[in-house]
């Protein structure tokens, strides 16, 4: 891959970095990242990854833009209300960086299609808004062998971890199964600080870029929590569980199934 | 008739598009938006030549020499409306005296009957000729026409067919006697069966004209279906090796001479293997239907000896005959063309064929209809069909051709008139060219004449070289030997004298012996000898011009290069006052900047457009170095009055002319430069890493601000393997401080940093 003059200029602040350089920028150009959910987390992740020159971005989301999304889902604009989210997201990424190939999946990621969608990507970002979806993505990433950045946000707090299936703790190692219905606040009851989604989504993008470039330490076997009110980050060590129903010694989950839809987390 | 229509050469869609686009070119020329030179470059590859006496000639290619009656009728209509028709020595039909404004309409009429002039002239794949009696000749091995047509269609469908170093002539002969001229073609095929399989013995590198050469054997035998493969492989070799810089030494025969036969063959076989490996899809040969129509079979009968004549020849199927139509000098009138078309349909195979001797043929005539056919032809007059006229082939000569020296047609007519009256039939086949170029094919004649001029007593006399005993054939051609030269007016007396010795009179020995007497000039040269045949004016070379035959895009380039060199030479002449010198330099600079733009399909009009296109097409991609851009800038300053003198630009201009000539010499038929750009752009930096010779390369980063200069330098360095060394030119100040510091900070090895004339040169080695 030969960078053109304008690409060199566009990515000059990356290329200057000793740890990125020409080779790193070219690696970004070859990379393919799937973002599931073009919402609060997916918006900043998609914009920054597009800006960074990640060659191919997949965006999966079945929803249309709602006016109440715009408080935090910064990839969509007021005029987009009513449009499919994948459409406005793809348009915005292309406007920011026409060199990025954007593939839109205007569908909900389910057991039936998850593996097929993931197959072609190097890294998956979970920007979904329900426990069911998060468990499904965790399981799918395991079966597909794709690294996954998991994140969740609620009110003023967020959490994230990076999973290298089979090599580091998975979401089920930490939380066996989706919480029973009613145990978590319903979407309408809870609220979320818009900028919190931005912070956490950007952390997810950072993980994706580090993974592509092979730089630093990933947030594997760690759970990072962020309390926006206390302005406190805490990194908690976690460990693969031998009893994990997915990646443990005697797994009970042997194939990908749709978990029961529990009460959703707050729409991030 | 439908089956016949499917067999002839098709006008390919690509050719059809080119022809239709040409309409606009003519329009531009008529509106004065296209100058004569540029128009020439576009019209000649369309088969359109300007005539010496004004007006234009359109050469229509008749693939393998076979035409449908409908095609002949269309040609007759055009000839009746605009000019005259002429049968050539390469099975083409030429339309003469055509006014330029009629050309688009004529091309439409031609396209409607599947004919075109595309490739009729210029540096193109010319008409692919074939034995004129293919399919009926008792002596032939097999019918070569389907292979000739398939090969032509394959070659003509690629743009490479129209920008060759020079013309590329192909011929297919079905007989060992070579009635197709395959043994003197650029590429000649002789039908030959091997183990029951049809195939060809292949000849290459032949050609008449100046420095004529018989073709050499390229391959002893190839299967018949490989003909397009052979033709494409040789086309590529020609494309690559042909000398575009000198069109007088560009034909394939000069490539053979330069490389030597063995190396030429070796390279050809490499090209052939390469083409074969690409698995090209060749058009399937389309066999012609039987020339002996069943409905005419009941009229078939053998003719008695008394019913035969030199123009009536038996065919392979007993009881059928070929009737040869021998229009004087190949000139046919519309009325005759229509009658011939009718006869072909009514009494023959339904095709009209053209020969390499400016004749037409009607084939598949049953014996019972020969008498009626001949009677019809006789009614067209002796200038169209005359069984007693000797066979004299003559090119157009000085009458219409810009290259012609002598009035070859005048001499031919005189000889014909004199010898037609005599029933002795002694005269051998004579071929006359009005100049040393060989349109009359004098070099392969039994008796050949080639026009020239000779100055005697301070005045010019039209003269002919006399050549004897040329031969064609599957064992190789032999060129005629020159035995002497005669004033044009004496040629006639010389032939007359030879004829008095009977049949032996035209033997080589006898002609040798006789010529001395006729080529010695008397003390007082008769006044008549200073006039050519058919002219009452003293002989002169007035009106002679350069040939148009090799005109193409390359001509435009050549004209500008010559202009630039001329301007530079003029500027160097010390006596020129500075303003005139600057003007000469400026004109030279604009010419050289413009020279290569036609290669990119650009013909900028204004100087501003020239600068813009030159920058975009030649400077930016690195074909010429940055001093070219400086030249353009300086010129603009000078034009604006911001610069006093252009004198100091002379070295840059000289260098640019040299570079442009180098690029020009490297062009191939697809108009691509075969040499590498001088400067590697950042886009190609990664590609540069592949080149091993770039152990140290210099990157000019002057004018690039921080930090982009470091980014560019870093990209360049990281595009090379560890251990590579690079040089960078940097502006003084921040760039000179920051770039080496940044490299050092990132662990690369700064080898040296030196201040030069207004900039700094940094050397860095990639160590990680």
Coordinates of C-alpha atoms in Angstrom, one line a residue, chain A residues 13, chain B residues 704-710 733-736 738-739:
Chain A
X13 CA 0.6 13.5 13.2
Chain B
X704 CA 7.9 22.0 2.5
X705 CA 7.1 23.3 6.0
X706 CA 7.5 21.7 9.4
X707 CA 6.4 19.2 10.4
X708 CA 5.3 17.9 7.0
X709 CA 8.9 17.9 5.8
X710 CA 9.8 15.5 8.5
X733 CA 16.0 27.7 9.6
X734 CA 13.5 25.5 11.4
X735 CA 13.5 22.7 8.8
X736 CA 17.2 22.3 9.0
X738 CA 14.0 20.1 13.2
X739 CA 14.2 17.3 10.7

